[in-house]
XYZ file of C-alpha atoms in Angstrom:
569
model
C -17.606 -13.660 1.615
C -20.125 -11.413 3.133
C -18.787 -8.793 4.570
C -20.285 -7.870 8.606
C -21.614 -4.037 8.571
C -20.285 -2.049 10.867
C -21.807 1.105 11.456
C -19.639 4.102 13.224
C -21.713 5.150 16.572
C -22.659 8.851 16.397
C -21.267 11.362 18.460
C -24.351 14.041 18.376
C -23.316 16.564 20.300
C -19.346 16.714 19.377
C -20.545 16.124 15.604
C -22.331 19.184 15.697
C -20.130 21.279 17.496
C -17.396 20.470 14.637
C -20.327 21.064 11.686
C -20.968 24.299 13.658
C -17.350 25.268 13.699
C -16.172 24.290 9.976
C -19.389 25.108 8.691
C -19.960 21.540 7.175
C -22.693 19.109 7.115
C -22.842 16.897 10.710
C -22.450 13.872 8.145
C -19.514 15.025 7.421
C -18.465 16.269 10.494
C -18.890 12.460 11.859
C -16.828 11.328 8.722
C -13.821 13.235 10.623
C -14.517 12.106 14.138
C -14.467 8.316 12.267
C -10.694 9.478 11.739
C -9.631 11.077 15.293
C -10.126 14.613 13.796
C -12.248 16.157 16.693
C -11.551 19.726 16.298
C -11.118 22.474 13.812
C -7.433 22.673 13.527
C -6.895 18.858 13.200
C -9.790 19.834 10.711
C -7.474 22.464 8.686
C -4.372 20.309 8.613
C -6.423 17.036 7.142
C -7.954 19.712 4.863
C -5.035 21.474 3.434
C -2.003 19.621 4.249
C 1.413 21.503 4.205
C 5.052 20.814 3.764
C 5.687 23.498 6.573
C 3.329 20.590 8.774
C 5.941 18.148 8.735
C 7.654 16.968 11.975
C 11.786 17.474 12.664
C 13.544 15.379 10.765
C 16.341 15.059 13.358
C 14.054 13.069 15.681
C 14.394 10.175 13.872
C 17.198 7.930 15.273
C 20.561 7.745 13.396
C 19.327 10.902 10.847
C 21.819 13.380 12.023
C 24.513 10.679 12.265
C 23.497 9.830 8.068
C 23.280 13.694 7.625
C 27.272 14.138 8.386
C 28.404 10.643 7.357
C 27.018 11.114 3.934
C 28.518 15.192 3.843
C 31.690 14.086 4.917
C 31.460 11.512 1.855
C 30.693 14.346 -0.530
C 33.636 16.202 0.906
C 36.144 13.331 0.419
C 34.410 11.752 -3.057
C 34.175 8.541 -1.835
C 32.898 5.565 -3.503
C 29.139 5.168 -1.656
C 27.691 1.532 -2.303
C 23.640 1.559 -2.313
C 21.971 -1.805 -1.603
C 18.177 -1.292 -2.311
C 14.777 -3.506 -2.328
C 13.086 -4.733 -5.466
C 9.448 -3.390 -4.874
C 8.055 -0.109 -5.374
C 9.040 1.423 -2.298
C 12.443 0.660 -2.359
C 13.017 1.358 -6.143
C 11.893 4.485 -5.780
C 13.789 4.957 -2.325
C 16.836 4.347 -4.731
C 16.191 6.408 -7.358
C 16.167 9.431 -5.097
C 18.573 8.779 -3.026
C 20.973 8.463 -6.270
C 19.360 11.226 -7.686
C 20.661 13.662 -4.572
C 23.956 12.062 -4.022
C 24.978 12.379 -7.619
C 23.583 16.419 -7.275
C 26.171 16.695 -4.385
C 29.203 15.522 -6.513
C 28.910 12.150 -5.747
C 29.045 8.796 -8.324
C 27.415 6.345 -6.163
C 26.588 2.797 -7.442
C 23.297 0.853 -6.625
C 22.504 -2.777 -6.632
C 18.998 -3.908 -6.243
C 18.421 -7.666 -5.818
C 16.636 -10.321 -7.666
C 13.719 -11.284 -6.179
C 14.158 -15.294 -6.761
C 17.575 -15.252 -7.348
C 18.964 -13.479 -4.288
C 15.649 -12.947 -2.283
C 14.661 -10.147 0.141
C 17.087 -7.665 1.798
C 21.423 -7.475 1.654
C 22.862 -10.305 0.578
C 26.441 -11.860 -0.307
C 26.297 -10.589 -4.193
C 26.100 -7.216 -2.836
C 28.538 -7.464 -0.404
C 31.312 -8.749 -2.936
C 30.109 -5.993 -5.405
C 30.851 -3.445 -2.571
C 34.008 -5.086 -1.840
C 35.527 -5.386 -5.703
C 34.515 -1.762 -6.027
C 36.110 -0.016 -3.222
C 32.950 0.739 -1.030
C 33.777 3.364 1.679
C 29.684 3.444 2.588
C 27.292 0.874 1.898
C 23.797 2.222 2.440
C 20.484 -0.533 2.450
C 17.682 1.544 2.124
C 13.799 -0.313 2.316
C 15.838 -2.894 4.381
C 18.681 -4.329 6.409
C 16.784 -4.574 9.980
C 17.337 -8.135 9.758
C 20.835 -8.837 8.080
C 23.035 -9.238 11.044
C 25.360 -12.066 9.121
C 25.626 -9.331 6.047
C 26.335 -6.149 8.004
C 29.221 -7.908 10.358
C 30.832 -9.338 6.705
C 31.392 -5.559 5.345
C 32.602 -4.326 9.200
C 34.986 -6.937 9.195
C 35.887 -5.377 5.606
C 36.591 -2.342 6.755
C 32.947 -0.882 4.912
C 30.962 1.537 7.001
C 27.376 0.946 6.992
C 24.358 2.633 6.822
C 20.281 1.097 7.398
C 17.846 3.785 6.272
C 14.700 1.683 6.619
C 11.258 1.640 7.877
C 10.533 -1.846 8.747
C 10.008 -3.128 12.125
C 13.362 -3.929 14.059
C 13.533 -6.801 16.059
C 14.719 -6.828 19.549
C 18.309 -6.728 18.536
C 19.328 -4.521 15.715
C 22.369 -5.434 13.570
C 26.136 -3.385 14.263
C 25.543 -1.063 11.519
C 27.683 1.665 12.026
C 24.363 3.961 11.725
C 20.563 2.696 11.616
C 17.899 5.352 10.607
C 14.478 4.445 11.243
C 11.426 5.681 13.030
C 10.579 2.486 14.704
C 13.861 1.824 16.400
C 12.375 1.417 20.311
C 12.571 4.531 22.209
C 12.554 6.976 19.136
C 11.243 10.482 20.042
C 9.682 11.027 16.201
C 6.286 11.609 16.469
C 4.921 9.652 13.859
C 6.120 6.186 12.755
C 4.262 4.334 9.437
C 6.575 6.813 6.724
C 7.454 4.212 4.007
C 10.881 3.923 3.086
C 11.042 6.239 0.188
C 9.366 8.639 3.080
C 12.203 8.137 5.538
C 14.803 8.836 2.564
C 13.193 11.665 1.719
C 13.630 13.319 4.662
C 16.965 12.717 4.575
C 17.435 13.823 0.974
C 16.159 17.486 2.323
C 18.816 17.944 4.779
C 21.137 16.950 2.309
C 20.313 19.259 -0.070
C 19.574 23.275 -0.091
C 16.729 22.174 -2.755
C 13.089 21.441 -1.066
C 13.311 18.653 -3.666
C 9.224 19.196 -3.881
C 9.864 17.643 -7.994
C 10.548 14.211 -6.206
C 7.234 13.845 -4.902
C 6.272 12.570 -7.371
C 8.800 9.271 -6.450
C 7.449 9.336 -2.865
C 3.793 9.162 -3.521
C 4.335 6.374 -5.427
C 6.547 4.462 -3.016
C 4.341 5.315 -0.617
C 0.979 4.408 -1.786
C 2.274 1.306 -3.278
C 3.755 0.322 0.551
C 0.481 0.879 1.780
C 1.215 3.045 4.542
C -1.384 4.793 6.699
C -2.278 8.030 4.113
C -2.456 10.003 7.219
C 0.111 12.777 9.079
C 3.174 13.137 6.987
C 2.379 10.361 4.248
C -0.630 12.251 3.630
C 1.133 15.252 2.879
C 3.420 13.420 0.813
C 0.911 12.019 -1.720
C -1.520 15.024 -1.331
C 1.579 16.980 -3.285
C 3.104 14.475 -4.795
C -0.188 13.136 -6.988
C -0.256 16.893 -8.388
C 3.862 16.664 -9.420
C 2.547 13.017 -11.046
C -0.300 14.471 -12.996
C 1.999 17.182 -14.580
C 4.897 13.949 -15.027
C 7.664 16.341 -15.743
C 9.613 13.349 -15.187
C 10.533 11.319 -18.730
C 9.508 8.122 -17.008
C 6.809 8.872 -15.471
C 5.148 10.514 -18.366
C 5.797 7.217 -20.747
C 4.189 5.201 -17.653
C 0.956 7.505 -17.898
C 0.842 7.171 -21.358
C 0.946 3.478 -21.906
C -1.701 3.030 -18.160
C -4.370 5.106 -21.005
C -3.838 8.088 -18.076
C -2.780 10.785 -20.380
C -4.134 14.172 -19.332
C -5.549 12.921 -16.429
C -5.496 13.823 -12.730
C -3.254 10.870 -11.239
C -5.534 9.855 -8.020
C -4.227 6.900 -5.286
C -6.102 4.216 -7.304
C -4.443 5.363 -10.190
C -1.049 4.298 -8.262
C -2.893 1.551 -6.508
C -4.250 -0.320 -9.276
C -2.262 0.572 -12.368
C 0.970 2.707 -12.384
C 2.128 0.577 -8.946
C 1.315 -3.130 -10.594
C 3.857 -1.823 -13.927
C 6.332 -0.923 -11.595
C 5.973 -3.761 -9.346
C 5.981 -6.223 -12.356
C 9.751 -6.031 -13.523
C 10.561 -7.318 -9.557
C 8.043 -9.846 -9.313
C 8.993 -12.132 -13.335
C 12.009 -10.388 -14.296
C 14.631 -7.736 -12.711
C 14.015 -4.391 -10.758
C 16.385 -2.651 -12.888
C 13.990 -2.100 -15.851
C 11.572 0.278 -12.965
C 14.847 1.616 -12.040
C 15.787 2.747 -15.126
C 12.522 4.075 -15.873
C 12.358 5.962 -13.024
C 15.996 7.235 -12.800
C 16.224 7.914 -17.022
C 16.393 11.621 -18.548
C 15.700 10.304 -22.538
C 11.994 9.963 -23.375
C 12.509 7.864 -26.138
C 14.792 5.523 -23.360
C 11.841 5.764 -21.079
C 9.446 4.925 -24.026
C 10.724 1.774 -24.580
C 11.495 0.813 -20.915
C 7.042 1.666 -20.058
C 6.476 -0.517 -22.928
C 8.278 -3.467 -21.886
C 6.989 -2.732 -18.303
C 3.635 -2.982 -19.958
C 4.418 -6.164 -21.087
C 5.768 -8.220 -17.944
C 2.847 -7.017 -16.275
C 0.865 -8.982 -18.564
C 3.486 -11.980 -17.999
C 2.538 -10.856 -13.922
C -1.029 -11.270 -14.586
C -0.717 -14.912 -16.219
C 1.422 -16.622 -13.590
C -0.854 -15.293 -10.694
C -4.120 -16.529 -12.408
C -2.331 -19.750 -12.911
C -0.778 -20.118 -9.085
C -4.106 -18.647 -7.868
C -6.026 -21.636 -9.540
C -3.793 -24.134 -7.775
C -3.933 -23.044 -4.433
C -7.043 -22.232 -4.420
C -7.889 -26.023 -5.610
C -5.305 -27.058 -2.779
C -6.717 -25.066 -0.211
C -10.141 -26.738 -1.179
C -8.435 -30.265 -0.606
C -6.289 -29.579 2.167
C -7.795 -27.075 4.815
C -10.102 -27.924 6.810
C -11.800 -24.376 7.727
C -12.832 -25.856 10.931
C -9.890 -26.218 12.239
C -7.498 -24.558 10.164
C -7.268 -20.530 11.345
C -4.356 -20.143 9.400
C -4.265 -20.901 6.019
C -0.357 -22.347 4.908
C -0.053 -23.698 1.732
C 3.460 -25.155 -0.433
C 4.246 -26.014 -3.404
C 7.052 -27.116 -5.617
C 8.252 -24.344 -8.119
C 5.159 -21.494 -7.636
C 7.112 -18.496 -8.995
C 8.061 -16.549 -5.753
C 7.387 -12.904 -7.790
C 3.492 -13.242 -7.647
C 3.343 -15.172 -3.804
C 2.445 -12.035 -2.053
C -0.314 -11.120 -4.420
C -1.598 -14.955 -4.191
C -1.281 -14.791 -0.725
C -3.653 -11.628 -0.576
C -6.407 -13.204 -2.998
C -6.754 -16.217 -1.178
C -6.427 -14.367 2.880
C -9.623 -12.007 0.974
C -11.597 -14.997 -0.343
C -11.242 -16.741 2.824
C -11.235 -14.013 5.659
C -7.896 -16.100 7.173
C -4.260 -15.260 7.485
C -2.418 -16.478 4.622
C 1.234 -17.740 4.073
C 2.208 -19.292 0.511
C 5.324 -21.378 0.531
C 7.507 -22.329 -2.936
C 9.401 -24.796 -2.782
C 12.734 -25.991 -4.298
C 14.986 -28.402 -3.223
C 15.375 -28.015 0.229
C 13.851 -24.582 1.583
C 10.462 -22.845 0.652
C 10.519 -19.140 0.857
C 7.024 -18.103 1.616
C 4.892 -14.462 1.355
C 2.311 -13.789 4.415
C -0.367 -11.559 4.774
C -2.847 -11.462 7.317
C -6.556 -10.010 8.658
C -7.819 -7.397 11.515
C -6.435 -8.661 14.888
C -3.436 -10.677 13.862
C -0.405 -9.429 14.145
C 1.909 -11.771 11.376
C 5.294 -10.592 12.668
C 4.561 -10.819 15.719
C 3.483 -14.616 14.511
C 6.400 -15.490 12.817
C 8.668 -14.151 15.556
C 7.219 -17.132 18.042
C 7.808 -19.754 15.191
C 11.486 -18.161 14.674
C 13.319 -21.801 16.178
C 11.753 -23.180 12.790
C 12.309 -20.448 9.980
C 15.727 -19.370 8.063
C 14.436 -15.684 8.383
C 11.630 -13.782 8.495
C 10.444 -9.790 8.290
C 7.964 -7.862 7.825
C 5.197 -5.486 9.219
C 1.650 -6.327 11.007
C 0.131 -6.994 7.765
C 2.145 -8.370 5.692
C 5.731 -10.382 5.949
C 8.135 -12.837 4.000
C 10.508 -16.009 5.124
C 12.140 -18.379 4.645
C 11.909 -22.004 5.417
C 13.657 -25.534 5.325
C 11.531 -27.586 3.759
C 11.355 -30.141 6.632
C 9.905 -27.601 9.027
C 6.423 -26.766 7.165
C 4.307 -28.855 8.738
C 5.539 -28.050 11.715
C 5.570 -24.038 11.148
C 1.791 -25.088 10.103
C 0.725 -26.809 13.348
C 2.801 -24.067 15.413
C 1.082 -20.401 14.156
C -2.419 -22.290 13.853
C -2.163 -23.049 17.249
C -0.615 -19.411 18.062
C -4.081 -18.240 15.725
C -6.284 -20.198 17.624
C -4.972 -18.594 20.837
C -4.751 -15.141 19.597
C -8.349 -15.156 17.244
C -10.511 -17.034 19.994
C -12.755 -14.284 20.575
C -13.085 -13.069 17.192
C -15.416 -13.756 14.550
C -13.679 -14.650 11.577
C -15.976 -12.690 9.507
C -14.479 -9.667 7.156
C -15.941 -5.955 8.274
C -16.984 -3.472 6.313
C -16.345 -0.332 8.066
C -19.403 2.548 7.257
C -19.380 6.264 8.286
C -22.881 6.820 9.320
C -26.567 5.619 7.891
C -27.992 8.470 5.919
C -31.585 8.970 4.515
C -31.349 9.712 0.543
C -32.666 13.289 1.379
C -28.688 14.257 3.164
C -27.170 13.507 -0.123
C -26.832 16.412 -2.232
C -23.980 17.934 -4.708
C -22.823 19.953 -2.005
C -22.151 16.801 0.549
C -20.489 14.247 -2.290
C -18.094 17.415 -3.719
C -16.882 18.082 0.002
C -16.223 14.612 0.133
C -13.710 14.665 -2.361
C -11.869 16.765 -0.217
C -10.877 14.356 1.468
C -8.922 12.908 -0.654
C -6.052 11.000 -1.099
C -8.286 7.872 -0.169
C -5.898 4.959 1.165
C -5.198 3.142 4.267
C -6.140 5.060 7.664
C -7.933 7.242 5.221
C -10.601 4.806 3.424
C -12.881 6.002 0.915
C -16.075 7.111 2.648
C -18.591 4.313 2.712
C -22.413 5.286 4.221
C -25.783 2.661 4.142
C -29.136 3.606 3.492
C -31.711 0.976 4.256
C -35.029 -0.217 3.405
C -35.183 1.088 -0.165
C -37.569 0.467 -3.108
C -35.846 -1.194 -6.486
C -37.065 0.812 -9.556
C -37.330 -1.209 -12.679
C -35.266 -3.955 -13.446
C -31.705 -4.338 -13.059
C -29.208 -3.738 -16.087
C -25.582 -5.660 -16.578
C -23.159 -3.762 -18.333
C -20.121 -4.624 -19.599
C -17.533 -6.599 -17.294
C -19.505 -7.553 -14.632
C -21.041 -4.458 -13.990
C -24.724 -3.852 -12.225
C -26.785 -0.974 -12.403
C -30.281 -0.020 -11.275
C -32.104 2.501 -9.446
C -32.927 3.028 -5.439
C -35.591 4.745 -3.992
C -37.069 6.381 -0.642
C -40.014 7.199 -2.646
C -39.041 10.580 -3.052
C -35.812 10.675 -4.243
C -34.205 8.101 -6.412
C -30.940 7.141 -6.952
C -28.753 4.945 -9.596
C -26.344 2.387 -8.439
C -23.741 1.016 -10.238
C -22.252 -2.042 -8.701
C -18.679 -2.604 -10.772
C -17.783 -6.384 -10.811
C -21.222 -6.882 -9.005
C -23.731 -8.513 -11.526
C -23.989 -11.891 -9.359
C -26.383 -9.610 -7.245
C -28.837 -9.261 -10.245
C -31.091 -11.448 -8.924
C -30.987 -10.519 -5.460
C -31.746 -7.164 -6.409
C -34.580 -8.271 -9.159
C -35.982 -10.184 -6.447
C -36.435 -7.940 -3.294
C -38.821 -5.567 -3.016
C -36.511 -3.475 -0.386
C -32.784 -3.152 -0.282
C -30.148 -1.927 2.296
C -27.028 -0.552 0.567
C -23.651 0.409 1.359
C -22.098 2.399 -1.085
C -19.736 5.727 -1.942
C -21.762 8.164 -3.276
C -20.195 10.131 -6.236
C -20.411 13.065 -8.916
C -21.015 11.292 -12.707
C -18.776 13.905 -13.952
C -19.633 12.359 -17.873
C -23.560 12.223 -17.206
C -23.248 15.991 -16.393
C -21.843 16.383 -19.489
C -24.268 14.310 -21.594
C -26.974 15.700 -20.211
C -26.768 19.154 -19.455
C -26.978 18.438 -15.802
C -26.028 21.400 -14.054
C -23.610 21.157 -10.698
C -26.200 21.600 -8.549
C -28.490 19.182 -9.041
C -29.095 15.667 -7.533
C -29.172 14.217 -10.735
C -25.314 14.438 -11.284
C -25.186 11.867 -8.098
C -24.567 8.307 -8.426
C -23.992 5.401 -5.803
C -21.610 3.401 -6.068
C -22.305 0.213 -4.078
C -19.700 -1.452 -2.118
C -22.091 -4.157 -0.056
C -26.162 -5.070 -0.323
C -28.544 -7.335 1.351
C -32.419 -7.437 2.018
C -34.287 -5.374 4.449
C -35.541 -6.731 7.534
């Protein structure tokens, strides 16, 4: 779908007061307004993060509470129970919160759920493992805001529990002995979107006398995988963490690199995104977290060899079953929506594998520009995956449809539940109509969000390296994406290999290439206009540098690569 271009409004004069002061372009200068950074030492901290940045710990709600529960369990060895989620974030949450409780003397357990067997968050298998084993603490870490029935079942066994989670909590919390958790309503902590693995962290380092900077590397990829905001503290986080990754002291990690073809290479966010995340992500979605676990958590290389191979391989197994389910519902959202009417799109099915919902759920919501919930069904309840568009709030959805669902959680974004099968075409009637209400003054047209229109002449080595400053790219902290319009096409356009575009742009002084990845259904647009507007990233072609002698400052080592086109007016 055609994305609608919106262009950031420039603020002239307090763009060039901030050039003035940091000594940048005004370009880029408006690139950091676009992100709330108005002055120089908002500036310095997005520039050059620091550990020493991050906020007090304490002012999260329940953290000192966790801080002496879990020292007065090292003090009396007793047998700590960790409940954990099967996705990236809460893998890694367990990992290193394992990790630290075993360094303090501790032998804590860990269960992590099945993802179709036992679905999202504490459950009764846990419970009786906690019970058989002599659980003083349970801790859930990457949930637990919503398991009221499973929290009052180890109370009334005499278990004290623990919620170290980041999710949103509804407006009554379950009677865990001790909930930590940014979001919890009147919390004083300053900033709110850590992941998980973020929150555990934090706790971790007043646990330990060790800055525990090594398991960085576990929170950057919890992190970036949760799709947090990569801004304030998670920013931080991944900002070190990516450099811990790229040197992959950890056995694990290092096997992970190797089989991704990312040997020797700077780990970046799409890296994690895109290819160490999906591995990861892939033993949860067909099979069992444990195998990430164990990755993650082992000390043997030749262990962790084995473990990133057969991680390799269920991703594959991943990758089949999605293209399979996607093919169905996309041939049953065909039949059965009308696009008219329907603002929502909910769609069930008998026996769709409930690993790869989510990720189904996200194709179809970006094909379509609509809120998306995919339902499985067996015998009598569906357990669906939601995710949703600019403006519409899913949990806040769901929570008005809550009469007619088993359970639901989740964030803006994204969120799961469960259903009785009886109630879905209900539940679909009842959130279209809460859509409808909620989207009627809103185009239901996807945006593409651009810094600022440049001319070809304000590109230069200079600009495009101090871009990459600005990295880690991510949510809250999108790749930098600028339009230049009304350009001459040079030549004819070339398709590379898979799906790939390129061809050349021109002011008529200063050309450009373009490379348009997964783009060549635009080859004849672009063969047959005589003028072009482009959005795009510009770039350094780091290996045409190298091929041809280019030297670093010269416009010929810049490339665009284009993220949107469409003809001049």
């Amino acid at each position: 779908m055609q994305k609608k271009w919106n262009i950031a409004k420039p603020d002239f004069l307090l763009r060039q007061a901030l050039a003035d002061s940091l000594n940048i372009s005004p370009v880029l200068a408006q690139v950091f307004i676009n992100r709330g950074i108005t002055n120089v030492k908002e500036a310095e901290i997005f520039l050059k993060p620091k550990m020493s940045d991050m906020h007090d710990p304490l002012l999260i709600p329940g953290m000192e509470k966790a801080v002496r529960r879990l020292k007065e369990a090292a003090a009396k060895k007793e047998k700590v129970f960790i409940s954990g989620d099967y996705d990236v974030d809460g893998v890694t949450s367990c990992v290193l919160f394992k990790s630290v409780l075993k360094r303090l003397g501790l032998e804590p357990t860990h269960y992590i759920p099945h993802r179709v067997k036992d679905g999202y968050g504490i459950n009764k298998e846990a419970v009786s493992l906690a019970k058989e084993q002599g659980a003083d603490l349970f801790v859930s870490l990457d949930c637990g805001m919503t398991d009221f029935s499973e929290i009052e079942m180890l109370n009334h066994l005499g278990v004290d529990t623990m919620i170290v989670d980041h999710h949103e909590p509804l407006d009554t919390l379950p009677k865990a002995k001790i909930i930590v958790n940014p979001k919890i309503k009147n919390s004083l902590y300053p900033f709110k979107e850590l992941a998980a693995v973020g929150v555990v962290y934090k706790l971790c380092r007043l646990l330990c006398a060790d800055n525990l900077v090594d398991d960085l590397d576990l929170v950057s990829l919890g992190t970036v995988c949760d799709v947090v905001p990569l801004i304030d503290e998670n920013r931080i986080f991944v900002k070190e963490g990516l450099g811990i990754l790229s040197r992959a002291k950890r056995p694990g990690i290092k096997e992970l690199i190797k089989v991704c073809g990312l040997k020797g290479k700077d780990i970046n966010t799409h890296m994690i995104g895109f290819m160490l995340g999906p591995r990861l992500n892939a033993a949860g979605r067909v099979n069992s977290a444990d195998m990430s676990f164990e990755l993650l958590f082992s000390s043997s290389h030749s262990q962790a060899e084995g473990l990133a191979v057969r991680l390799h391989n269920e991703n594959k197994k991943r990758q089949a079953i999605e293209s399979g389910i996607l093919e169905e519902a996309l041939a049953k959202a065909q039949r059965e929506i009308n696009f008219k009417e329907h603002t929502v799109i909910v769609l069930d099915n008998q026996g769709w594998h409930e690993g790869v919902l989510g990720i189904v759920a996200s194709r179809i919501s970006d094909r379509f520009y609509r809120p998306t919930i995919i339902i499985s069904t067996n015998d009598a309840l569906g357990k669906g995956s939601a995710r949703s568009i600019r403006d519409f709030h899913i949990l806040n959805a769901l929570s008005r449809c809550e009469d007619m669902l088993e359970f639901y959680g989740g964030h803006a974004y994204a969120a799961g539940l469960t259903i009785s099968k009886e109630n879905i075409d209900k539940f679909r009637l009842a959130i279209n109509k809460i859509a409808r209400e909620e989207l009627a003054s809103c185009e239901m047209v996807p945006v593409l969000d651009i810094e600022a229109e440049l001319g070809l002449e304000e590109l230069d080595f200079k600009f495009v390296s101090a871009l990459e400053g600005l990295m880690p790219f991510g949510r809250g902290n999108p790749l930098p994406v600028f339009s230049s319009c009304n350009l001459i096409v040079k030549g004819r356009p070339k398709i590379l290999g898979k799906g790939t575009i390129k061809f050349w742009a021109s002011d008529g002084k200063i050309t450009y290439p373009v490379v348009g990845f997964g783009m060549s259904n635009m080859a004849d647009l672009v063969e047959n206009s005589e003028r072009l507007d482009l959005a795009y990233t510009p770039s350094i072609d780091s290996w045409g540098m190298r091929a041809n002698g280019i030297s670093c400052d010269d416009r010929r080592a810049i490339q665009l690569k284009l993220v949107s086109i469409k003809p001049s007016i």
